[in-house]
Amino acid sequence: MAKPQFQAPKGTRDLLPPDTRRWRAVVEVFADTAERAGYGQVISPMFEDVGVFLRLGESTEVVTKEMFAFEDKDPKSPQQLVLRPELTASICRAYAQHRPVTPWKVWYEGPQFRYEKPQAGRYRQFTQVGVELLGADDPAADVEVIALAWRFYESLGLQQVSLLLNSLGDELCRPVYLEALRSFLVSRIDDLSEASQATLDRNPLRVLDSKREQDQAVIAAAPVMVDFLTDETAAHFAAVRSGLDSLGIAYEISPRLVRGLDYYARTTFEFASTALDSAQNAVGGGGRYDRLVEDLGGPATPGVGFALGIDRILMACDAEGVFAPPPSPVDVFIVDMIDGTHATIVTDELRRAGIGAERSFGGRSVKAQMKVADRSGARFAVIIGDDEVAADAVTLRDLTGGEQELVARSALATNLVRKLQETPRS
Ligand code: AMP
């Protein structure tokens, strides 16, 4: 087959049926988990003023290199717009704009855009689901959001997800730590890779994120934030840990977990799938961002939340062999052996009765129609030929067992509803 002229842009992909059905089912499990915990959905624009995202950290790659930016076309108010690279900042912008009552508990789902170097599990357009809980400083809020993500992974059947936990301190203890870290790294600068030497200038914390072999010995010896926490921040961190203990949620303290975005303070966490290749094994992450709303012009409001990558979660499901695609919702396939007009009427009637019904087009042979019926995932075929019309009936064929019977035309819908209820899909 000749290669078509156009392909999906680099770093993006088309999701096609039936994979999209599984995709939607994952999002529905998440929506259910969040809604049942009292979180409501926010749908915000896919593009925002660039300023909304500058607080992610001017030294983070997401801001310096990865934003898809464009000018507003209005010459009177030129504005730099960007496709959102994440949703926490958009949610905080929306909070500052609308000032809902707190605690404001919201969830979201949608595509994010980052100009990254594409590889397996790393795309330029990818989908995240997440929650944000604004207006609660309580460590129980941190525990609640972590538990929500954890139970969501569990509902999908994932068993090989581990939780990494850290505290990044607050505005009192972080500067002290950063100074200690900077002095240490400067004292070992000759042992660091060139890339990390450059990072050190901009943000010493980010050096801890380096995966380069050459940096590992220095990173292992570097001071860690948890040793610098103020009493209050340490107490918050201890409360989060004991909350997780009380829920039986296992975690590993990961003192070098810094995460890619600069707005985090105090609790930070990441979920890694041990079933995935370590380069792209992060299936989610989050933490506290107590200053973000204020920085975006809103009232001082603490917040905690997470974002999980759907693309990678499905890779993890594949790797663990869990969360099979849901069965086709087509219950019945109408095989019209006459001219298709019966199929038009019967599909409409059955669909209105809440039954999944499909048909074929273009006057295809019975054999061809039966083949499509088998492929459709339908459990029954309704066959209509001259004999059936003469008897004011249809032939109802069970596509699993092969038995068939003549059913009065007027009783078809009720008959099918009963049969489908009696033997629900497994
Ligand atoms: P972040 O917003 O960077 O904290 O990422 C949260 C989660 O989104 C990660 O743990 C991944 O599961 C997912 N993610 C981030 N970047 C990408 C990407 N480029 N492609 C696919 N998934 C991503």
Short mmCIF file of N, CA and C in Angstrom, two decimals, residues 11-13 15 23 27 41-48 53 68 82-88 90-91 107-116 123-130 307-311:
data_model
loop_
_atom_site.label_atom_id
_atom_site.label_comp_id
_atom_site.label_asym_id
_atom_site.label_seq_id
_atom_site.Cartn_x
_atom_site.Cartn_y
_atom_site.Cartn_z
N GLY A 11 4.68 12.65 17.10
CA GLY A 11 4.38 12.68 18.54
C GLY A 11 2.89 12.60 18.85
N THR A 12 2.05 12.48 17.80
CA THR A 12 0.61 12.31 18.04
C THR A 12 0.18 10.99 17.40
N ARG A 13 -0.99 10.53 17.75
CA ARG A 13 -1.46 9.30 17.12
C ARG A 13 -2.98 9.29 17.07
N LEU A 15 -6.32 7.34 17.73
CA LEU A 15 -6.87 6.21 18.49
C LEU A 15 -8.11 5.77 17.75
N TRP A 23 -10.49 2.91 25.98
CA TRP A 23 -10.03 4.22 26.44
C TRP A 23 -11.14 4.92 27.23
N VAL A 27 -11.59 6.14 31.32
CA VAL A 27 -11.97 7.48 31.76
C VAL A 27 -13.26 7.40 32.59
N GLN A 41 -16.82 17.74 37.66
CA GLN A 41 -15.92 17.91 36.50
C GLN A 41 -15.77 19.38 36.09
N VAL A 42 -14.54 19.75 35.75
CA VAL A 42 -14.28 21.05 35.14
C VAL A 42 -13.83 20.81 33.71
N ILE A 43 -14.43 21.54 32.78
CA ILE A 43 -13.96 21.49 31.38
C ILE A 43 -13.47 22.90 31.07
N SER A 44 -12.19 23.06 30.93
CA SER A 44 -11.62 24.39 30.69
C SER A 44 -11.05 24.42 29.28
N PRO A 45 -10.70 25.63 28.78
CA PRO A 45 -10.20 25.72 27.40
C PRO A 45 -8.89 24.96 27.20
N MET A 46 -8.67 24.52 25.97
CA MET A 46 -7.42 23.81 25.69
C MET A 46 -6.28 24.78 25.50
N PHE A 47 -6.58 26.08 25.32
CA PHE A 47 -5.48 27.04 25.28
C PHE A 47 -5.74 28.16 26.28
N GLU A 48 -4.64 28.74 26.75
CA GLU A 48 -4.69 29.76 27.80
C GLU A 48 -3.64 30.80 27.50
N PHE A 53 0.89 29.59 32.69
CA PHE A 53 1.80 28.46 32.87
C PHE A 53 3.21 28.86 33.27
N PHE A 68 3.54 24.73 22.98
CA PHE A 68 3.04 25.06 21.65
C PHE A 68 2.39 26.44 21.76
N VAL A 82 -1.05 29.66 24.53
CA VAL A 82 -0.38 28.35 24.42
C VAL A 82 -1.40 27.24 24.59
N LEU A 83 -1.13 26.13 23.90
CA LEU A 83 -1.92 24.92 24.16
C LEU A 83 -1.51 24.45 25.56
N ARG A 84 -2.47 24.10 26.38
CA ARG A 84 -2.12 23.78 27.79
C ARG A 84 -1.19 22.56 27.86
N PRO A 85 -0.11 22.68 28.66
CA PRO A 85 0.77 21.52 28.84
C PRO A 85 0.35 20.67 30.03
N GLU A 86 -0.58 21.18 30.84
CA GLU A 86 -1.07 20.45 32.02
C GLU A 86 -2.31 21.21 32.51
N LEU A 87 -3.00 20.65 33.50
CA LEU A 87 -4.28 21.27 33.86
C LEU A 87 -4.35 21.91 35.24
N THR A 88 -3.37 21.63 36.10
CA THR A 88 -3.46 22.21 37.45
C THR A 88 -3.50 23.73 37.39
N SER A 90 -4.49 25.64 34.92
CA SER A 90 -5.78 26.08 34.36
C SER A 90 -6.86 26.05 35.43
N ILE A 91 -6.84 24.98 36.24
CA ILE A 91 -7.86 24.85 37.30
C ILE A 91 -7.70 25.98 38.31
N TRP A 107 -12.56 17.37 39.21
CA TRP A 107 -11.77 16.42 38.41
C TRP A 107 -11.79 16.88 36.96
N TYR A 108 -10.88 16.34 36.19
CA TYR A 108 -10.81 16.73 34.78
C TYR A 108 -10.29 15.58 33.94
N GLU A 109 -10.45 15.76 32.65
CA GLU A 109 -9.95 14.76 31.70
C GLU A 109 -9.71 15.51 30.41
N GLY A 110 -8.62 15.23 29.73
CA GLY A 110 -8.44 15.86 28.44
C GLY A 110 -7.01 15.83 27.96
N PRO A 111 -6.82 16.24 26.70
CA PRO A 111 -5.48 16.21 26.11
C PRO A 111 -4.60 17.35 26.61
N GLN A 112 -3.32 17.07 26.74
CA GLN A 112 -2.30 18.08 27.09
C GLN A 112 -1.28 18.07 25.95
N PHE A 113 -0.56 19.16 25.83
CA PHE A 113 0.35 19.29 24.70
C PHE A 113 1.74 19.71 25.17
N ARG A 114 2.73 18.93 24.83
CA ARG A 114 4.11 19.30 25.17
C ARG A 114 4.99 18.92 23.99
N TYR A 115 5.84 19.87 23.61
CA TYR A 115 6.73 19.61 22.47
C TYR A 115 7.92 18.80 22.97
N GLU A 116 7.70 17.50 23.15
CA GLU A 116 8.74 16.63 23.69
C GLU A 116 9.34 15.80 22.58
N TYR A 123 4.43 11.35 24.33
CA TYR A 123 3.80 11.92 23.14
C TYR A 123 3.76 13.44 23.24
N ARG A 124 3.47 14.07 22.11
CA ARG A 124 3.31 15.53 22.13
C ARG A 124 1.87 15.91 22.45
N GLN A 125 0.96 15.02 22.17
CA GLN A 125 -0.41 15.17 22.68
C GLN A 125 -0.73 13.91 23.46
N PHE A 126 -1.05 14.07 24.73
CA PHE A 126 -1.37 12.92 25.56
C PHE A 126 -2.53 13.31 26.47
N THR A 127 -3.18 12.30 27.03
CA THR A 127 -4.38 12.60 27.83
C THR A 127 -4.13 12.35 29.31
N GLN A 128 -4.57 13.31 30.10
CA GLN A 128 -4.48 13.13 31.55
C GLN A 128 -5.88 13.16 32.16
N VAL A 129 -6.03 12.41 33.26
CA VAL A 129 -7.18 12.62 34.14
C VAL A 129 -6.58 13.07 35.46
N GLY A 130 -7.35 13.83 36.23
CA GLY A 130 -6.79 14.27 37.50
C GLY A 130 -7.85 14.86 38.41
N ALA A 307 -2.25 14.32 38.52
CA ALA A 307 -2.61 14.05 37.12
C ALA A 307 -2.06 12.68 36.77
N LEU A 308 -2.87 11.89 36.08
CA LEU A 308 -2.45 10.55 35.68
C LEU A 308 -2.52 10.45 34.16
N GLY A 309 -1.55 9.81 33.56
CA GLY A 309 -1.49 9.71 32.10
C GLY A 309 -2.24 8.48 31.60
N ILE A 310 -3.32 8.72 30.85
CA ILE A 310 -4.14 7.61 30.36
C ILE A 310 -3.36 6.73 29.37
N ASP A 311 -2.56 7.38 28.51
CA ASP A 311 -1.80 6.60 27.51
C ASP A 311 -0.94 5.54 28.23
#
